[in-house]
XYZ file of N, CA and C in Angstrom:
726
model
N 0.509 -1.463 -0.282
C 0.274 0.040 0.036
C 0.938 1.046 -0.129
N 1.906 0.890 -0.511
C 2.513 2.336 -1.303
C 2.221 3.266 -0.725
N 0.848 3.399 -2.138
C 0.499 4.486 -2.652
C -0.179 5.769 -1.324
N -0.294 4.991 -0.151
C -1.217 5.384 0.550
C 0.166 6.515 1.072
N 0.153 8.125 1.537
C 1.014 8.556 2.339
C 0.840 9.213 3.371
N 1.718 9.567 4.100
C 1.317 10.351 5.802
C 2.290 11.848 5.636
N 0.904 12.464 5.247
C 1.522 13.653 5.790
C 1.381 14.610 7.080
N 3.076 14.724 7.567
C 2.475 15.017 8.801
C 2.350 16.973 8.949
N 1.392 17.341 9.358
C 0.803 18.783 9.369
C 1.864 19.705 10.434
N 1.956 21.135 9.224
C 2.893 21.941 10.197
C 1.885 23.200 9.796
N 1.105 23.559 10.877
C 0.053 24.427 11.556
C 1.191 26.050 11.527
N 0.973 26.353 11.093
C 1.837 28.185 10.623
C 0.995 29.111 11.714
N 1.220 29.669 12.725
C 0.685 31.039 13.280
C 1.216 31.678 13.660
N 2.030 32.570 13.732
C 2.927 33.387 13.899
C 4.560 33.182 14.065
N 4.000 32.727 13.214
C 5.712 32.059 13.431
C 5.803 30.743 13.724
N 5.282 29.791 14.331
C 5.315 29.334 15.332
C 4.305 28.124 14.443
N 5.171 27.242 15.556
C 4.037 25.570 14.894
C 3.349 25.488 16.268
N 1.542 25.567 15.132
C 0.571 25.720 16.473
C -0.498 24.362 16.246
N -1.275 24.315 16.871
C -2.760 23.370 16.210
C -3.908 24.346 17.391
N -4.481 24.312 16.351
C -5.973 24.737 16.971
C -7.009 23.659 16.902
N -8.051 23.780 17.664
C -9.453 22.854 17.634
C -10.099 23.449 17.445
N -10.900 22.327 16.109
C -11.627 22.324 15.372
C -11.983 23.896 14.525
N -10.566 25.122 14.279
C -9.923 25.494 13.240
C -10.759 27.179 14.225
N -10.966 26.750 15.484
C -11.098 27.934 16.447
C -9.427 28.589 16.768
N -9.363 30.009 16.565
C -8.084 30.672 16.566
C -7.840 31.036 18.167
N -8.753 30.632 18.929
C -9.466 30.986 20.462
C -8.697 29.899 21.239
N -8.890 28.752 20.714
C -8.434 27.457 20.737
C -7.169 26.615 20.391
N -5.893 27.382 20.716
C -4.728 27.173 19.947
C -3.638 26.662 20.945
N -2.640 25.540 20.695
C -1.562 25.085 21.684
C -0.563 24.931 20.585
N 0.593 26.101 21.049
C 1.804 26.631 20.840
C 2.807 24.697 21.180
N 3.126 24.221 19.922
C 3.925 23.089 20.335
C 5.546 23.256 19.586
N 5.591 24.011 19.196
C 7.240 24.613 18.949
C 7.485 25.919 18.011
N 8.448 26.607 18.662
C 8.682 27.913 18.047
C 9.215 27.855 16.962
N 9.534 26.959 16.623
C 10.548 26.701 15.530
C 10.112 25.836 14.259
N 9.014 26.091 13.492
C 8.501 25.076 12.723
C 9.553 24.327 11.377
N 10.674 25.350 11.439
C 11.635 25.079 10.272
C 11.916 23.218 11.185
N 12.623 23.687 12.289
C 13.087 22.490 13.057
C 12.432 21.159 12.979
N 10.860 21.576 13.128
C 9.857 20.691 12.962
C 9.891 19.661 11.796
N 10.208 20.821 10.326
C 9.970 20.054 9.017
C 11.129 19.018 9.423
N 12.276 19.320 9.380
C 13.695 18.627 9.450
C 12.989 17.592 10.477
N 12.696 17.272 11.186
C 12.563 16.489 12.340
C 11.751 15.506 11.249
N 10.338 15.877 11.080
C 9.685 14.861 10.551
C 10.176 14.006 9.138
N 11.080 15.016 8.228
C 11.991 14.039 7.158
C 12.597 13.340 7.766
N 13.825 13.336 8.767
C 14.278 12.588 9.707
C 13.411 11.224 10.017
N 12.558 11.074 10.258
C 11.353 10.579 10.875
C 10.796 9.501 9.386
N 11.406 10.202 8.349
C 10.203 9.001 7.434
C 9.179 9.916 6.692
N 8.979 11.426 6.850
C 8.078 11.980 5.999
C 8.433 12.033 4.688
N 7.627 11.457 3.541
C 7.833 11.567 2.115
C 7.101 12.773 1.967
N 6.213 13.668 2.592
C 5.393 14.541 2.018
C 5.018 15.326 3.228
N 5.437 16.946 3.316
C 5.440 17.866 4.939
C 4.198 18.629 4.163
N 2.692 18.746 4.707
C 2.012 19.778 4.738
C 2.052 20.608 5.579
N 2.187 21.938 5.334
C 1.768 23.008 5.647
C 0.668 24.238 5.322
N -0.185 24.864 7.045
C -1.020 25.494 6.483
C -0.843 26.950 7.379
N -0.653 28.145 6.219
C -0.219 29.507 6.804
C -1.807 29.615 7.421
N -2.054 29.707 8.714
C -2.986 29.818 9.581
C -3.469 31.549 9.588
N -1.972 32.477 9.148
C -2.340 33.854 9.445
C -3.381 34.500 7.935
N -2.490 33.500 6.840
C -2.866 33.716 5.473
C -4.424 32.941 5.691
N -4.622 32.161 6.190
C -5.820 31.935 5.277
C -6.931 32.504 6.605
N -6.941 33.132 7.131
C -7.278 34.525 7.699
C -7.240 35.391 7.031
N -5.953 35.649 6.981
C -6.153 37.294 5.953
C -6.550 37.174 4.884
N -6.488 36.116 3.499
C -7.069 35.976 2.604
C -5.321 36.472 1.569
N -4.472 36.395 1.795
C -3.125 36.769 1.445
C -1.488 35.717 2.324
N -1.061 35.140 1.465
C 0.310 34.559 2.414
C 1.130 35.265 3.270
N 0.833 35.189 4.710
C 1.582 35.882 5.677
C 2.695 35.463 5.730
N 2.610 33.686 6.144
C 4.401 33.098 6.198
C 5.057 32.533 5.494
N 4.740 33.115 4.365
C 5.864 32.613 3.070
C 7.223 32.817 3.152
N 7.788 34.068 3.374
C 8.952 33.488 3.924
C 9.490 32.081 4.407
N 8.962 31.568 5.605
C 9.012 31.298 6.529
C 9.135 29.522 5.605
N 7.858 29.849 4.922
C 7.028 28.928 4.423
C 8.444 28.035 3.161
N 8.722 29.157 2.681
C 10.253 29.201 1.326
C 11.095 28.362 2.007
N 11.591 28.948 3.369
C 12.547 28.433 3.716
C 12.714 27.199 4.149
N 11.573 26.682 4.462
C 11.436 25.171 4.783
C 11.158 24.461 3.601
N 10.689 24.873 2.406
C 10.733 23.943 1.609
C 12.067 23.747 0.856
N 12.922 24.841 0.975
C 14.378 24.832 0.798
C 15.253 24.008 1.482
N 15.129 23.956 2.789
C 15.082 23.128 4.357
C 15.557 21.642 4.249
N 14.202 21.048 3.453
C 14.213 19.978 3.420
C 13.767 19.221 2.190
N 14.573 17.659 2.501
C 14.459 17.257 0.337
C 13.044 15.846 0.424
N 12.188 16.365 0.828
C 10.960 15.992 0.515
C 10.061 17.292 0.341
N 9.173 16.875 -0.671
C 8.196 17.833 -1.259
C 7.148 18.501 -0.145
N 6.654 19.609 -0.320
C 6.125 20.024 0.657
C 4.503 20.742 -0.233
N 4.029 20.891 0.148
C 2.623 21.273 0.085
C 1.786 22.498 1.270
N 1.116 23.650 0.742
C 1.272 24.792 1.486
C -0.675 24.575 1.312
N -1.192 24.966 1.786
C -2.708 25.830 2.327
C -2.830 26.980 2.704
N -3.656 28.079 2.014
C -3.796 29.065 3.354
C -3.693 30.184 2.791
N -4.743 30.859 2.299
C -4.855 32.475 1.889
C -4.695 32.340 0.432
N -4.474 31.180 -0.431
C -4.343 31.605 -1.511
C -5.361 32.130 -2.404
N -5.395 33.322 -3.065
C -7.092 33.578 -3.636
C -6.220 34.347 -4.572
N -5.137 34.333 -5.317
C -5.006 34.880 -6.478
C -3.971 34.256 -6.778
N -4.385 34.282 -8.621
C -2.415 33.755 -9.406
C -1.508 34.189 -9.301
N -1.193 35.207 -8.545
C 0.273 35.939 -8.761
C 0.615 35.446 -7.094
N -0.373 34.640 -5.613
C -0.297 34.686 -4.876
C 0.344 33.018 -5.082
N -0.439 32.340 -6.095
C 0.588 31.023 -6.072
C 1.175 30.749 -6.787
N 1.616 31.859 -7.959
C 2.838 31.912 -8.351
C 4.441 31.756 -7.512
N 3.701 32.995 -6.294
C 5.121 33.099 -5.624
C 5.194 31.681 -5.003
N 4.099 31.364 -4.052
C 4.238 30.458 -3.366
C 4.758 29.316 -3.997
N 4.759 28.808 -5.814
C 5.147 27.258 -6.183
C 6.657 28.374 -6.267
N 6.947 29.375 -6.398
C 8.228 30.050 -7.178
C 9.221 29.699 -5.510
N 8.775 29.523 -4.820
C 9.761 29.575 -3.719
C 10.094 28.041 -3.019
N 9.083 26.964 -3.869
C 9.990 25.904 -3.558
C 9.259 24.578 -3.325
N 7.671 25.188 -2.934
C 6.329 24.486 -2.743
C 5.886 23.556 -3.476
N 5.692 21.959 -3.807
C 5.467 21.283 -4.894
C 3.982 21.022 -5.446
N 3.637 21.688 -4.541
C 1.658 21.706 -4.278
C 0.807 23.136 -3.848
N -0.041 23.887 -4.102
C -0.558 24.145 -3.374
C -1.990 23.945 -3.048
N -2.296 24.624 -1.886
C -4.150 24.120 -1.799
C -4.375 25.281 -2.055
N -5.958 25.376 -2.823
C -6.748 26.536 -2.646
C -8.233 25.742 -1.718
N -8.206 26.767 -0.893
C -9.813 26.466 0.098
C -11.122 26.896 -0.408
N -10.579 28.336 0.044
C -12.356 29.292 0.090
C -12.603 29.691 -1.369
N -11.377 29.789 -2.495
C -11.402 30.365 -3.451
C -12.171 29.524 -4.179
N -12.023 27.668 -3.839
C -13.052 27.247 -5.016
C -14.294 27.042 -4.990
N -14.462 27.876 -4.189
C -16.179 28.226 -3.283
C -16.416 29.401 -4.486
N -15.740 30.661 -4.117
C -16.022 32.174 -4.177
C -15.283 32.825 -5.707
N -14.428 32.105 -5.889
C -13.987 32.253 -7.766
C -13.749 31.393 -8.276
N -14.889 30.714 -8.905
C -14.466 29.457 -9.347
C -13.524 29.669 -10.832
N -13.552 30.930 -11.600
C -12.987 30.865 -12.786
C -11.806 31.236 -12.550
N -11.029 31.614 -11.265
C -9.464 31.913 -10.862
C -9.553 30.201 -10.448
N -9.495 29.188 -9.975
C -9.348 27.594 -9.510
C -9.466 27.034 -11.125
N -10.387 27.654 -12.084
C -10.123 27.057 -13.114
C -8.635 26.907 -13.410
N -8.697 28.320 -14.229
C -7.580 29.171 -14.551
C -6.218 28.601 -13.840
N -5.745 28.532 -12.643
C -5.072 28.175 -12.023
C -4.811 26.114 -12.536
N -5.834 25.965 -12.437
C -5.677 24.230 -12.476
C -5.200 23.964 -14.447
N -5.594 25.122 -15.035
C -5.237 24.578 -16.675
C -3.673 25.196 -16.322
N -3.003 26.208 -15.683
C -1.917 26.234 -15.644
C -0.978 25.891 -14.680
N -0.696 25.410 -13.795
C -0.205 24.253 -12.991
C -0.526 23.110 -12.719
N -1.466 22.573 -12.594
C -2.272 20.872 -13.133
C -1.880 20.839 -11.574
N -1.095 19.203 -11.826
C -1.289 18.251 -10.639
C -0.287 19.316 -9.579
N 0.435 20.015 -9.398
C 0.363 21.094 -8.682
C -0.237 22.033 -7.776
N -1.231 21.479 -8.526
C -2.819 22.276 -7.092
C -3.806 20.832 -6.896
N -3.855 21.303 -5.605
C -4.425 20.727 -4.618
C -5.936 21.685 -3.958
N -6.976 20.511 -3.865
C -8.133 21.186 -4.100
C -8.708 21.124 -2.173
N -8.487 22.068 -1.662
C -8.863 21.631 0.411
C -10.813 22.059 0.171
N -11.454 20.574 0.654
C -12.845 20.927 0.589
C -12.765 20.450 2.325
N -13.311 21.403 2.553
C -13.551 21.440 3.952
C -15.144 21.413 4.600
N -15.625 20.011 5.280
C -17.303 19.975 5.069
C -17.689 20.215 6.411
N -18.416 20.791 6.609
C -19.632 20.938 8.199
C -21.090 20.376 7.654
N -21.283 19.304 8.155
C -22.247 18.524 7.456
C -22.531 18.147 6.385
N -21.833 18.337 5.787
C -21.767 17.945 4.461
C -21.563 18.571 3.484
N -21.408 19.753 3.333
C -21.664 21.732 3.011
C -19.770 22.217 3.396
N -19.730 22.676 2.245
C -18.621 23.775 2.040
C -18.348 24.302 2.713
N -17.369 24.714 4.131
C -16.850 25.528 4.724
C -15.541 26.795 4.514
N -16.036 28.236 4.248
C -14.705 28.342 3.939
C -13.921 29.264 4.815
N -13.400 30.436 4.282
C -12.770 31.628 5.257
C -12.234 31.284 6.478
N -11.518 29.996 6.485
C -10.642 29.469 7.810
C -11.774 28.704 8.473
N -12.637 28.081 7.624
C -14.483 27.976 8.678
C -15.279 28.761 9.048
N -14.816 29.613 9.209
C -14.984 30.670 9.982
C -16.514 30.816 9.524
N -16.991 30.436 8.457
C -18.325 30.161 7.443
C -18.657 29.201 6.672
N -19.700 28.900 6.636
C -20.122 27.665 6.018
C -21.149 28.318 4.390
N -21.069 27.670 3.509
C -21.897 27.643 2.188
C -22.892 26.831 2.429
N -23.676 27.275 0.760
C -24.586 26.068 -0.121
C -24.243 25.013 -0.748
N -23.284 24.942 -0.760
C -22.430 24.349 -1.478
C -21.998 22.678 -0.675
N -23.143 21.546 -1.482
C -22.404 20.337 -0.758
C -21.155 19.561 -1.220
N -20.533 19.497 -0.518
C -18.940 18.763 -0.939
C -18.809 17.437 -1.891
N -19.346 17.337 -2.270
C -19.033 15.599 -3.214
C -19.341 16.396 -4.735
N -20.463 17.075 -4.628
C -21.019 17.940 -5.996
C -19.574 19.425 -6.026
N -19.321 19.488 -5.268
C -17.742 20.273 -5.734
C -16.812 19.878 -6.044
N -16.381 18.557 -5.334
C -15.967 17.619 -6.061
C -15.584 16.753 -7.126
N -17.413 16.796 -7.402
C -17.285 16.424 -9.012
C -16.957 17.347 -9.753
N -17.532 18.530 -9.731
C -17.477 19.602 -10.684
C -15.705 20.018 -10.855
N -15.215 19.876 -9.851
C -13.674 20.304 -9.760
C -13.130 19.444 -10.947
N -13.081 18.190 -10.405
C -12.698 16.597 -11.147
C -12.199 17.154 -12.316
N -13.817 17.290 -13.233
C -13.830 17.985 -14.826
C -13.296 19.290 -14.749
N -12.748 19.915 -14.056
C -12.120 21.143 -14.384
C -10.270 21.015 -14.430
N -9.927 19.793 -13.777
C -9.077 18.991 -13.918
C -7.970 18.916 -12.854
N -8.740 18.699 -11.707
C -8.662 18.249 -10.131
C -7.782 17.175 -10.166
N -6.563 16.727 -9.788
C -6.247 15.530 -9.313
C -6.070 15.277 -7.734
N -6.440 16.205 -7.138
C -5.761 15.576 -5.917
C -6.828 16.726 -5.073
N -7.783 16.206 -3.656
C -8.537 16.966 -3.174
C -8.159 16.200 -1.642
N -8.031 17.489 -0.736
C -7.840 16.949 0.855
C -9.146 17.360 1.135
N -9.760 16.559 1.870
C -10.805 16.816 2.311
C -10.730 16.678 4.066
N -11.684 17.230 5.002
C -11.716 17.930 6.086
C -12.660 17.683 7.048
N -13.654 17.233 7.713
C -14.927 17.268 7.971
C -14.452 17.694 9.380
N -14.741 18.861 9.513
C -14.395 20.083 10.532
C -14.748 19.550 12.502
N -15.881 18.593 12.276
C -16.160 18.135 13.553
C -15.110 17.195 14.201
N -14.315 16.409 13.073
C -13.037 15.349 13.732
C -12.376 16.396 13.831
N -11.803 17.260 13.365
C -10.646 18.170 13.286
C -10.213 18.574 14.788
N -8.953 17.475 15.008
C -8.199 18.242 16.334
C -9.335 17.287 17.459
N -10.186 16.827 17.620
C -11.154 15.986 18.246
C -10.066 15.152 18.782
N -9.353 13.999 18.000
C -9.129 12.821 18.107
C -10.060 11.913 18.425
N -10.464 11.836 17.354
C -12.331 10.957 17.248
C -12.169 9.786 16.635
N -11.324 9.967 15.503
C -10.828 9.237 14.346
C -11.814 10.091 13.333
N -11.103 9.921 11.858
C -11.646 10.890 10.362
C -13.244 10.054 10.032
N -13.904 10.791 9.392
C -14.638 9.534 8.557
C -15.039 9.584 7.449
N -14.532 8.518 7.885
C -13.819 7.714 6.941
C -15.030 7.632 5.169
N -16.262 7.460 5.434
C -17.003 6.784 4.776
C -17.271 7.874 3.795
N -17.613 9.549 4.275
C -17.007 10.392 3.180
C -16.289 10.968 2.228
N -15.068 9.994 3.102
C -13.486 10.339 2.432
C -13.521 9.617 0.888
N -14.225 8.125 1.040
C -14.245 7.110 0.285
C -15.465 7.833 -0.669
N -16.529 8.209 -0.149
C -17.744 8.717 -1.349
C -17.035 9.757 -1.750
N -16.415 10.359 -1.583
C -15.530 11.942 -2.148
C -14.768 11.294 -3.280
N -13.829 10.552 -3.211
C -12.932 9.757 -3.457
C -13.890 9.166 -5.169
N -14.806 8.737 -4.835
C -15.838 7.661 -5.648
C -16.252 8.534 -6.955
N -16.727 9.832 -5.665
C -17.387 10.958 -6.738
C -16.708 11.622 -7.892
N -14.869 11.465 -7.225
C -14.616 12.479 -8.158
C -13.543 11.667 -8.700
N -13.606 10.930 -8.515
C -12.691 9.793 -9.601
C -11.421 9.874 -9.175
N -10.905 10.799 -8.015
C -9.211 11.622 -8.095
C -9.234 11.126 -6.769
N -7.769 11.426 -6.432
C -6.697 10.875 -4.609
C -7.721 12.259 -4.141
N -7.798 11.347 -2.886
C -8.903 12.162 -1.690
C -7.560 12.595 -0.758
N -7.167 12.774 0.069
C -6.371 13.039 1.330
C -6.987 13.233 2.386
N -7.253 12.284 3.415
C -7.695 12.575 4.567
C -7.338 13.619 5.607
N -8.101 14.881 6.385
C -7.321 15.559 6.827
C -8.372 15.645 8.353
N -7.717 15.275 9.298
C -8.681 15.732 10.252
C -9.387 14.573 11.198
N -9.011 14.437 12.488
C -9.405 13.182 13.653
C -8.696 11.902 13.383
N -7.397 11.729 12.739
C -6.629 10.471 13.055
C -5.699 10.820 13.991
N -6.326 9.837 15.225
C -6.103 9.992 16.222
C -4.892 8.710 16.869
N -5.427 7.442 16.094
C -4.922 6.165 16.562
C -3.949 5.566 14.708
N -3.607 4.167 15.463
C -2.637 3.568 14.111
C -4.036 3.146 13.261
N -4.650 2.238 14.175
C -6.073 2.081 12.990
C -6.762 3.126 12.408
N -6.546 4.110 12.810
C -7.048 5.549 12.046
C -6.751 5.326 10.319
N -5.542 5.576 10.446
C -4.641 4.971 9.351
C -5.311 3.946 8.467
N -4.977 2.984 9.148
C -4.687 1.386 8.483
C -6.563 1.355 7.619
N -7.465 2.091 8.656
C -8.325 2.062 7.929
C -8.679 2.513 6.973
N -8.130 4.097 6.965
C -7.476 4.868 5.396
C -7.191 4.408 4.656
N -5.824 3.259 5.080
C -5.126 2.724 4.225
C -6.164 1.468 3.663
N -6.448 1.157 3.993
C -7.505 0.393 2.917
C -8.482 0.696 1.946
N -8.628 1.490 2.143
C -8.957 2.191 0.867
C -8.485 2.979 -0.212
N -7.234 2.461 -0.033
C -6.158 2.991 -0.952
C -6.602 2.885 -3.051
N -7.423 1.686 -3.123
C -7.586 1.518 -4.028
C -8.927 2.001 -4.911
N -9.528 2.230 -3.697
C -10.866 3.417 -3.753
C -10.477 4.997 -4.515
N -9.308 5.242 -3.963
C -8.840 6.545 -4.570
C -8.372 7.693 -3.551
N -8.346 6.820 -1.777
C -7.902 7.597 -0.766
C -6.121 7.649 -0.720
N -5.600 8.251 -1.018
C -4.494 9.166 -1.434
C -3.301 8.978 0.246
N -3.951 8.889 0.827
C -3.159 9.760 1.973
C -3.962 10.507 3.399
N -3.572 10.314 4.386
C -3.949 11.136 6.082
C -3.103 12.580 6.003
N -3.539 13.179 6.488
C -2.699 14.731 6.819
C -2.814 14.453 8.720
N -1.291 13.721 9.170
C -2.131 13.740 10.364
C -0.381 14.766 11.427
N -1.865 15.421 12.462
C -1.235 16.553 12.739
C -1.290 16.589 14.248
N -2.016 16.714 15.488
C -2.165 16.478 16.562
C -1.683 15.366 17.432
N -1.952 14.627 16.732
C -1.527 13.144 17.277
C -0.115 12.576 17.427
N 0.428 13.213 16.452
C 1.722 13.353 16.371
C 2.728 14.022 17.212
N 1.891 15.215 17.687
C 2.455 16.185 18.469
C 2.109 15.697 19.762
N 1.430 15.023 20.368
C 0.974 14.261 21.769
C 1.745 13.149 21.866
N 2.105 12.271 20.124
C 2.913 11.139 20.457
C 2.044 10.243 20.642
N 0.694 10.504 20.386
C -0.277 8.826 20.040
C 0.330 8.154 18.990
N 0.320 8.531 17.897
C 0.990 7.915 16.855
C 2.773 8.681 16.616
N 3.394 7.461 16.236
C 4.753 7.408 15.800
C 4.797 8.211 14.067
N 5.979 8.474 13.607
C 5.646 8.856 12.722
C 6.099 7.250 11.697
N 7.513 6.710 12.327
C 8.283 5.652 11.345
C 7.135 4.521 12.211
N 6.817 4.380 13.227
C 5.974 3.244 13.470
C 5.078 3.089 12.351
N 3.491 4.621 12.357
C 2.751 4.182 11.633
C 2.994 3.850 9.966
N 4.336 4.661 9.859
C 4.706 3.507 8.029
C 4.687 2.415 8.303
N 5.122 1.842 8.956
C 5.240 0.338 9.222
C 3.872 -0.422 9.067
N 2.977 -0.128 9.413
C 1.666 -0.612 9.421
C 0.868 -0.062 8.134
N 1.219 0.728 7.324
C 0.595 1.047 6.250
C 1.161 0.919 5.197
């Protein structure tokens, strides 16, 4: 099942590595003052990709921690993907020029479909679509707003527009250590016909094993955050299980 990739998450706010609970900026835990050191540590433990989130950017609507993101991309020898606040072509071009291998578009997928279509045409598989859902409907602007768009319908439409990778988060599971919404993730992969990376709720090795069993259905990996920082999942052991 080597096609299933574990993405250790580094959420950046104020230049530090943090975690939020359910995207709530008032429920923050700082895990490390130096995200670059964290990225190197995950690489040393066998990470094949690193997932970065610019939390300040997600809130502001444009990249805020871009210098740090570029430093991380240059410091590690594995590909890096970034989400958070990428809502213009210039910002996407800028982030990719820093050495980031894949950008993640979230809010823009709802609010500016023409932009997303253009970026998909221009950059192809260097673009992933982040779909964050609350009760099946897409949430935007750092989860502060919920749209009237259904997650599966959005995935099917954007797959037709050229999206090859989706990152799906069930907000109710994020940071709660209660397990991912496997059924919704598999459904999204089948509806879109593309690769879906699970995000949110992975707290045990069994969660990763359950997701990896659906690699043939299009579940391409899982983003793991809090569980790695609390030690309930060790990255090296996780790789041995999936």
